[in-house]
mmCIF file of C-alpha atoms and ligand atoms in Angstrom:
data_model
loop_
_atom_site.group_PDB
_atom_site.id
_atom_site.type_symbol
_atom_site.label_atom_id
_atom_site.label_comp_id
_atom_site.label_asym_id
_atom_site.label_seq_id
_atom_site.Cartn_x
_atom_site.Cartn_y
_atom_site.Cartn_z
ATOM 1 C CA UNK F 10 0.000 0.000 0.000
ATOM 2 C CA UNK F 11 1.131 3.533 -0.845
ATOM 3 C CA UNK F 12 -0.386 6.223 1.395
ATOM 4 C CA UNK F 13 -0.389 9.926 0.645
ATOM 5 C CA UNK F 14 -1.171 13.000 2.710
ATOM 6 C CA UNK F 15 -2.963 15.169 0.130
ATOM 7 C CA UNK F 16 -3.999 18.571 1.476
ATOM 8 C CA UNK F 17 -4.185 16.989 4.948
ATOM 9 C CA UNK F 18 -6.426 14.075 3.859
ATOM 10 C CA UNK F 19 -5.259 10.477 3.867
ATOM 11 C CA UNK F 20 -5.314 8.842 0.429
ATOM 12 C CA UNK F 21 -4.391 5.383 -0.807
ATOM 13 C CA UNK F 22 -2.565 5.651 -4.117
ATOM 14 C CA UNK F 23 -3.629 2.832 -6.473
ATOM 15 C CA UNK F 24 -2.763 2.171 -10.139
ATOM 16 C CA UNK F 25 -6.158 3.579 -11.138
ATOM 17 C CA UNK F 26 -6.103 6.663 -8.904
ATOM 18 C CA UNK F 27 -6.471 7.887 -5.342
ATOM 19 C CA UNK F 28 -8.878 6.471 -2.761
ATOM 20 C CA UNK F 29 -9.902 9.052 -0.156
ATOM 21 C CA UNK F 30 -9.923 7.063 3.091
ATOM 22 C CA UNK F 31 -12.525 9.104 5.004
ATOM 23 C CA UNK F 32 -14.978 9.045 2.090
ATOM 24 C CA UNK F 33 -14.354 5.416 1.121
ATOM 25 C CA UNK F 34 -14.804 4.229 4.719
ATOM 26 C CA UNK F 35 -17.842 6.525 5.201
ATOM 27 C CA UNK F 36 -16.150 8.123 8.142
ATOM 28 C CA UNK F 37 -15.130 4.902 9.877
ATOM 29 C CA UNK F 38 -11.597 6.250 9.560
ATOM 30 C CA UNK F 39 -11.203 9.988 10.044
ATOM 31 C CA UNK F 40 -8.907 10.481 7.089
ATOM 32 C CA UNK F 41 -6.316 12.198 9.277
ATOM 33 C CA UNK F 42 -2.857 11.179 8.045
ATOM 34 C CA UNK F 43 -1.687 11.244 11.669
ATOM 35 C CA UNK F 44 -4.555 9.422 13.394
ATOM 36 C CA UNK F 45 -4.418 6.425 11.052
ATOM 37 C CA UNK F 46 -1.382 5.075 12.919
ATOM 38 C CA UNK F 47 -3.402 4.812 16.163
ATOM 39 C CA UNK F 48 -5.548 2.162 14.425
ATOM 40 C CA UNK F 49 -2.912 0.927 12.000
ATOM 41 C CA UNK F 50 -3.581 -2.818 12.015
ATOM 42 C CA UNK F 51 -7.359 -2.263 11.878
ATOM 43 C CA UNK F 52 -6.844 0.113 8.944
ATOM 44 C CA UNK F 53 -4.645 -2.322 6.996
ATOM 45 C CA UNK F 54 -7.165 -5.135 7.573
ATOM 46 C CA UNK F 55 -10.042 -2.888 6.408
ATOM 47 C CA UNK F 56 -8.190 -1.892 3.256
ATOM 48 C CA UNK F 57 -7.165 -5.438 2.359
ATOM 49 C CA UNK F 58 -10.759 -6.633 2.812
ATOM 50 C CA UNK F 59 -12.334 -3.840 0.775
ATOM 51 C CA UNK F 60 -9.743 -2.758 -1.782
ATOM 52 C CA UNK F 61 -11.374 -4.565 -4.702
ATOM 53 C CA UNK F 62 -14.558 -2.494 -4.322
ATOM 54 C CA UNK F 63 -13.071 0.893 -3.425
ATOM 55 C CA UNK F 64 -13.413 3.244 -6.380
ATOM 56 C CA UNK F 65 -10.758 5.932 -6.767
ATOM 57 C CA UNK F 66 -12.183 9.453 -6.643
ATOM 58 C CA UNK F 67 -9.154 11.176 -8.149
ATOM 59 C CA UNK F 68 -7.000 10.244 -11.117
ATOM 60 C CA UNK F 69 -3.889 10.520 -8.999
ATOM 61 C CA UNK F 70 -2.389 13.124 -11.348
ATOM 62 C CA UNK F 71 -1.669 15.679 -8.644
ATOM 63 C CA UNK F 72 0.711 18.538 -7.980
ATOM 64 C CA UNK F 73 3.303 17.095 -5.552
ATOM 65 C CA UNK F 74 3.465 20.466 -3.800
ATOM 66 C CA UNK F 75 0.031 19.584 -2.334
ATOM 67 C CA UNK F 76 1.501 16.606 -0.477
ATOM 68 C CA UNK F 77 2.220 16.747 3.233
ATOM 69 C CA UNK F 78 4.444 14.460 5.262
ATOM 70 C CA UNK F 79 2.992 10.963 5.741
ATOM 71 C CA UNK F 80 3.298 11.472 9.534
ATOM 72 C CA UNK F 81 3.100 15.266 9.851
ATOM 73 C CA UNK F 82 3.064 15.674 13.636
ATOM 74 C CA UNK F 83 4.474 12.565 15.310
ATOM 75 C CA UNK F 84 4.781 12.355 19.072
ATOM 76 C CA UNK F 85 8.468 11.472 18.751
ATOM 77 C CA UNK F 86 11.130 11.837 16.083
ATOM 78 C CA UNK F 87 14.315 9.812 16.329
ATOM 79 C CA UNK F 88 17.392 10.209 14.182
ATOM 80 C CA UNK F 89 20.555 8.135 13.959
ATOM 81 C CA UNK F 90 24.037 9.549 13.512
ATOM 82 C CA UNK F 91 26.896 7.785 11.755
ATOM 83 C CA UNK F 92 24.909 4.729 10.673
ATOM 84 C CA UNK F 93 26.894 4.081 7.481
ATOM 85 C CA UNK F 94 30.581 3.187 7.793
ATOM 86 C CA UNK F 95 31.594 5.359 4.821
ATOM 87 C CA UNK F 96 29.816 8.376 6.343
ATOM 88 C CA UNK F 97 31.459 7.783 9.740
ATOM 89 C CA UNK F 98 34.814 7.679 7.936
ATOM 90 C CA UNK F 99 34.217 10.949 6.031
ATOM 91 C CA UNK F 100 33.150 12.510 9.365
ATOM 92 C CA UNK F 101 36.487 11.484 10.861
ATOM 93 C CA UNK F 102 35.013 9.397 13.677
ATOM 94 C CA UNK F 103 35.178 5.734 14.594
ATOM 95 C CA UNK F 104 32.441 3.292 13.637
ATOM 96 C CA UNK F 105 29.941 3.452 16.532
ATOM 97 C CA UNK F 106 29.537 0.489 18.876
ATOM 98 C CA UNK F 107 25.869 1.331 19.514
ATOM 99 C CA UNK F 108 23.363 3.556 17.677
ATOM 100 C CA UNK F 109 23.955 7.318 18.145
ATOM 101 C CA UNK F 110 20.474 8.813 18.717
ATOM 102 C CA UNK F 111 19.227 12.425 18.626
ATOM 103 C CA UNK F 112 15.965 14.123 17.637
ATOM 104 C CA UNK F 113 14.740 16.508 15.009
ATOM 105 C CA UNK F 114 12.012 18.591 16.640
ATOM 106 C CA UNK F 115 8.655 17.875 15.012
ATOM 107 C CA UNK F 116 7.999 21.457 13.881
ATOM 108 C CA UNK F 117 10.789 20.974 11.309
ATOM 109 C CA UNK F 118 8.728 18.348 9.450
ATOM 110 C CA UNK F 119 7.344 19.319 6.049
ATOM 111 C CA UNK F 120 5.948 17.713 2.952
ATOM 112 C CA UNK F 121 8.122 16.362 0.140
ATOM 113 C CA UNK F 122 8.281 19.373 -2.217
ATOM 114 C CA UNK F 123 9.166 22.643 -0.523
ATOM 115 C CA UNK F 124 11.114 25.861 -0.564
ATOM 116 C CA UNK F 125 13.473 26.079 2.412
ATOM 117 C CA UNK F 126 14.886 29.367 3.746
ATOM 118 C CA UNK F 127 18.591 29.092 4.494
ATOM 119 C CA UNK F 128 19.426 30.187 8.049
ATOM 120 C CA UNK F 129 22.776 31.754 8.866
ATOM 121 C CA UNK F 130 25.557 29.188 8.865
ATOM 122 C CA UNK F 131 26.398 26.215 6.654
ATOM 123 C CA UNK F 132 23.477 24.033 5.557
ATOM 124 C CA UNK F 133 24.251 20.468 4.521
ATOM 125 C CA UNK F 134 22.261 17.575 3.034
ATOM 126 C CA UNK F 135 21.681 14.004 4.307
ATOM 127 C CA UNK F 136 19.367 11.708 2.362
ATOM 128 C CA UNK F 137 17.873 9.058 4.642
ATOM 129 C CA UNK F 138 15.422 6.201 4.720
ATOM 130 C CA UNK F 139 12.615 7.162 7.123
ATOM 131 C CA UNK F 140 10.652 4.605 9.147
ATOM 132 C CA UNK F 141 7.154 5.374 10.435
ATOM 133 C CA UNK F 142 6.061 3.304 13.412
ATOM 134 C CA UNK F 143 2.715 1.494 13.299
ATOM 135 C CA UNK F 144 1.961 -0.737 16.275
ATOM 136 C CA UNK F 145 5.055 0.310 18.221
ATOM 137 C CA UNK F 146 5.581 -0.824 21.805
ATOM 138 C CA UNK F 147 8.386 -1.503 24.262
ATOM 139 C CA UNK F 148 11.113 -4.142 24.258
ATOM 140 C CA UNK F 149 10.444 -5.191 20.676
ATOM 141 C CA UNK F 150 12.727 -8.069 19.664
ATOM 142 C CA UNK F 151 14.662 -7.634 16.407
ATOM 143 C CA UNK F 152 12.799 -10.597 14.938
ATOM 144 C CA UNK F 153 9.449 -8.811 15.435
ATOM 145 C CA UNK F 154 10.588 -5.275 14.620
ATOM 146 C CA UNK F 155 9.306 -5.037 11.025
ATOM 147 C CA UNK F 156 5.844 -5.922 12.393
ATOM 148 C CA UNK F 157 5.963 -2.782 14.572
ATOM 149 C CA UNK F 158 6.576 -0.596 11.500
ATOM 150 C CA UNK F 159 3.798 0.946 9.368
ATOM 151 C CA UNK F 160 6.028 1.649 6.407
ATOM 152 C CA UNK F 161 8.910 3.544 4.867
ATOM 153 C CA UNK F 162 9.399 6.969 3.355
ATOM 154 C CA UNK F 163 12.171 9.267 2.125
ATOM 155 C CA UNK F 164 13.627 11.913 4.421
ATOM 156 C CA UNK F 165 16.180 14.708 4.308
ATOM 157 C CA UNK F 166 18.060 15.368 7.537
ATOM 158 C CA UNK F 167 19.013 18.955 6.670
ATOM 159 C CA UNK F 168 21.721 20.119 9.051
ATOM 160 C CA UNK F 169 23.262 23.498 9.865
ATOM 161 C CA UNK F 170 26.829 22.472 10.599
ATOM 162 C CA UNK F 171 28.140 25.621 12.283
ATOM 163 C CA UNK F 172 25.797 25.307 15.253
ATOM 164 C CA UNK F 173 25.937 21.514 15.178
ATOM 165 C CA UNK F 174 29.693 21.481 15.690
ATOM 166 C CA UNK F 175 30.394 24.596 17.761
ATOM 167 C CA UNK F 176 30.273 24.990 21.524
ATOM 168 C CA UNK F 177 31.489 22.694 24.293
ATOM 169 C CA UNK F 178 29.097 19.926 23.197
ATOM 170 C CA UNK F 179 27.493 19.325 19.776
ATOM 171 C CA UNK F 180 23.978 20.702 19.166
ATOM 172 C CA UNK F 181 22.683 18.042 16.800
ATOM 173 C CA UNK F 182 18.981 18.384 17.582
ATOM 174 C CA UNK F 183 18.713 22.174 17.370
ATOM 175 C CA UNK F 184 20.977 22.480 14.333
ATOM 176 C CA UNK F 185 18.809 19.977 12.453
ATOM 177 C CA UNK F 186 15.419 21.540 13.345
ATOM 178 C CA UNK F 187 15.214 24.826 11.434
ATOM 179 C CA UNK F 188 12.046 25.528 9.484
ATOM 180 C CA UNK F 189 11.614 22.964 6.728
ATOM 181 C CA UNK F 190 14.654 20.923 7.798
ATOM 182 C CA UNK F 191 12.800 17.596 7.968
ATOM 183 C CA UNK F 192 10.981 17.024 4.664
ATOM 184 C CA UNK F 193 9.394 13.548 4.465
ATOM 185 C CA UNK F 194 7.499 11.847 1.667
ATOM 186 C CA UNK F 195 6.231 11.587 -0.986
ATOM 187 C CA UNK F 196 4.420 8.473 0.250
ATOM 188 C CA UNK F 197 4.305 5.995 3.123
ATOM 189 C CA UNK F 198 5.070 2.651 1.473
ATOM 190 C CA UNK F 199 4.288 -0.569 3.301
ATOM 191 C CA UNK F 200 6.951 -3.255 3.488
ATOM 192 C CA UNK F 201 5.071 -5.732 1.268
ATOM 193 C CA UNK F 202 5.418 -3.292 -1.682
ATOM 194 C CA UNK F 203 9.210 -3.593 -1.642
ATOM 195 C CA UNK F 204 11.300 -6.473 -2.991
ATOM 196 C CA UNK F 205 13.759 -6.235 -0.096
ATOM 197 C CA UNK F 206 13.075 -3.528 2.515
ATOM 198 C CA UNK F 207 16.563 -4.111 3.978
ATOM 199 C CA UNK F 208 18.359 -3.289 0.705
ATOM 200 C CA UNK F 209 17.108 -0.124 -1.024
ATOM 201 C CA UNK F 210 19.171 2.288 -3.112
ATOM 202 C CA UNK F 211 19.079 5.873 -1.853
ATOM 203 C CA UNK F 212 20.776 9.008 -3.077
ATOM 204 C CA UNK F 213 20.709 12.738 -3.654
ATOM 205 C CA UNK F 214 21.525 15.239 -6.387
ATOM 206 C CA UNK F 215 22.155 18.995 -6.283
ATOM 207 C CA UNK F 216 21.199 20.810 -9.499
ATOM 208 C CA UNK F 217 21.425 17.423 -11.220
ATOM 209 C CA UNK F 218 24.866 16.469 -9.888
ATOM 210 C CA UNK F 219 24.974 13.221 -7.925
ATOM 211 C CA UNK F 220 26.285 13.909 -4.410
ATOM 212 C CA UNK F 221 25.147 10.792 -2.507
ATOM 213 C CA UNK F 222 24.386 7.225 -3.534
ATOM 214 C CA UNK F 223 24.254 4.197 -1.284
ATOM 215 C CA UNK F 224 22.189 1.213 -0.218
ATOM 216 C CA UNK F 225 20.326 0.727 3.032
ATOM 217 C CA UNK F 226 21.965 -2.707 3.329
ATOM 218 C CA UNK F 227 25.151 -0.738 4.174
ATOM 219 C CA UNK F 228 23.651 0.501 7.456
ATOM 220 C CA UNK F 229 25.729 -0.401 10.500
ATOM 221 C CA UNK F 230 22.481 -0.902 12.471
ATOM 222 C CA UNK F 231 19.568 -2.206 10.385
ATOM 223 C CA UNK F 232 15.987 -0.984 10.719
ATOM 224 C CA UNK F 233 15.008 -3.959 12.941
ATOM 225 C CA UNK F 234 18.087 -3.391 15.124
ATOM 226 C CA UNK F 235 17.295 0.338 15.485
ATOM 227 C CA UNK F 236 13.635 -0.297 16.333
ATOM 228 C CA UNK F 237 14.584 -2.932 18.878
ATOM 229 C CA UNK F 238 17.337 -0.774 20.391
ATOM 230 C CA UNK F 239 15.123 2.300 20.793
ATOM 231 C CA UNK F 240 12.292 0.274 22.298
ATOM 232 C CA UNK F 241 14.581 -0.937 25.088
ATOM 233 C CA UNK F 242 14.536 2.651 26.401
ATOM 234 C CA UNK F 243 11.425 4.395 25.104
ATOM 235 C CA UNK F 244 7.920 3.372 24.149
ATOM 236 C CA UNK F 245 7.609 3.598 20.380
ATOM 237 C CA UNK F 246 4.241 5.179 19.596
ATOM 238 C CA UNK F 247 2.045 4.943 16.494
ATOM 239 C CA UNK F 248 3.226 7.488 13.931
ATOM 240 C CA UNK F 249 6.669 8.020 15.459
ATOM 241 C CA UNK F 250 9.303 8.859 12.849
ATOM 242 C CA UNK F 251 12.817 7.434 12.641
ATOM 243 C CA UNK F 252 15.503 8.919 10.381
ATOM 244 C CA UNK F 253 17.921 6.026 9.905
ATOM 245 C CA UNK F 254 21.165 7.805 8.978
ATOM 246 C CA UNK F 255 22.891 8.910 5.797
ATOM 247 C CA UNK F 256 25.493 7.348 3.494
ATOM 248 C CA UNK F 257 28.677 9.146 2.436
ATOM 249 C CA UNK F 258 28.721 12.253 0.266
ATOM 250 C CA UNK F 259 27.564 15.047 2.586
ATOM 251 C CA UNK F 260 29.025 18.519 2.108
ATOM 252 C CA UNK F 261 30.962 18.795 5.356
ATOM 253 C CA UNK F 262 32.978 15.679 4.509
ATOM 254 C CA UNK F 263 34.349 17.202 1.287
ATOM 255 C CA UNK F 264 37.640 18.990 0.634
ATOM 256 C CA UNK F 265 36.913 21.856 0.556
ATOM 257 C CA UNK F 266 33.546 21.597 2.337
ATOM 258 C CA UNK F 267 30.479 22.376 0.226
ATOM 259 C CA UNK F 268 27.149 23.705 1.480
ATOM 260 C CA UNK F 269 23.745 24.605 0.026
ATOM 261 C CA UNK F 270 23.229 28.047 -1.452
ATOM 262 C CA UNK F 271 20.284 30.137 -2.593
ATOM 263 C CA UNK F 272 18.772 28.705 -5.777
ATOM 264 C CA UNK F 273 20.117 25.180 -5.287
ATOM 265 C CA UNK F 274 17.670 22.342 -5.973
ATOM 266 C CA UNK F 275 18.223 19.224 -3.866
ATOM 267 C CA UNK F 276 16.571 15.981 -4.939
ATOM 268 C CA UNK F 277 16.594 13.001 -2.557
ATOM 269 C CA UNK F 278 15.295 9.532 -3.420
ATOM 270 C CA UNK F 279 14.866 6.021 -2.142
ATOM 271 C CA UNK F 280 14.190 3.468 -4.888
ATOM 272 C CA UNK F 281 10.682 2.041 -4.713
ATOM 273 C CA UNK F 282 9.431 4.910 -2.541
ATOM 274 C CA UNK F 283 9.920 8.200 -4.403
ATOM 275 C CA UNK F 284 11.623 11.557 -4.339
ATOM 276 C CA UNK F 285 11.828 14.789 -2.320
ATOM 277 C CA UNK F 286 12.590 18.147 -3.970
ATOM 278 C CA UNK F 287 13.872 21.074 -1.899
ATOM 279 C CA UNK F 288 14.668 24.487 -3.363
ATOM 280 C CA UNK F 289 16.721 26.785 -1.142
ATOM 281 C CA UNK F 290 16.391 30.538 -0.793
ATOM 282 C CA UNK F 291 18.078 33.165 1.292
ATOM 283 C CA UNK F 292 15.940 33.858 4.375
ATOM 284 C CA UNK F 293 14.706 37.264 3.228
ATOM 285 C CA UNK F 294 13.139 35.923 0.015
ATOM 286 C CA UNK F 295 11.748 32.689 1.461
ATOM 287 C CA UNK F 296 8.156 31.696 0.982
ATOM 288 C CA UNK F 297 6.434 29.665 3.652
ATOM 289 C CA UNK F 298 7.168 25.951 3.459
HETATM 290 ZN ZN1 ZN V 28 21.234 12.287 9.549
#
């Protein structure tokens, strides 16, 4: 199943068009892209039972700028640092022994196609596979972790490096939470849609130039390992978002370093899921994201 947040309404994207969940279920499901995760397994069962008789109400030919994030206001957002060995190496740090966890504050989340104002400092790119939690829970064993997940999406962990790296201790969470710094989308794709959810190509281009390309099978800690690890400490809640780390090719790891400038167009993709498009502007000419 491919789920979209279109103008704040939950849609199932099918080969013949979009099914509006609130209308198709006659209000049994609210159609809120956020609330669906609270009843995730009930929703999946309803869709599987009824999909053959649900008529699309839209052709599906839509302006991607109308799309919101598939989990627009999660209770918790987790992000993982240094989860690809080649990215740890370009960052000049040792391969971590356990997942390095921080947050991106939820107000940074946006839809997949946006204009992002550049704050003062040095803004860098990090394409990432994003996990959205379905059932969630505590103490989830690795062997059961995919069952706790609703699906996968594409994310950009935009990062302002000057604040992130300066001061007596790093400021990962704040430096990665400026307006529009957590675009997610274009769809929430369930695991059954993917040939191998543990081995997906992901990458990014700037103005058409390839800057990152990797595979999620190169993660130091896999999605099941991350879900299990987090759930040993926190309760994973329906709709929670997990940014799983970025492969090599970020700007700060280059010689000389390279950062995003006004007018740059950043495209980020995960094969089988889709693409994000961010256009950057100087703060004084930014439109709302
Ligand atoms: Zn990251």
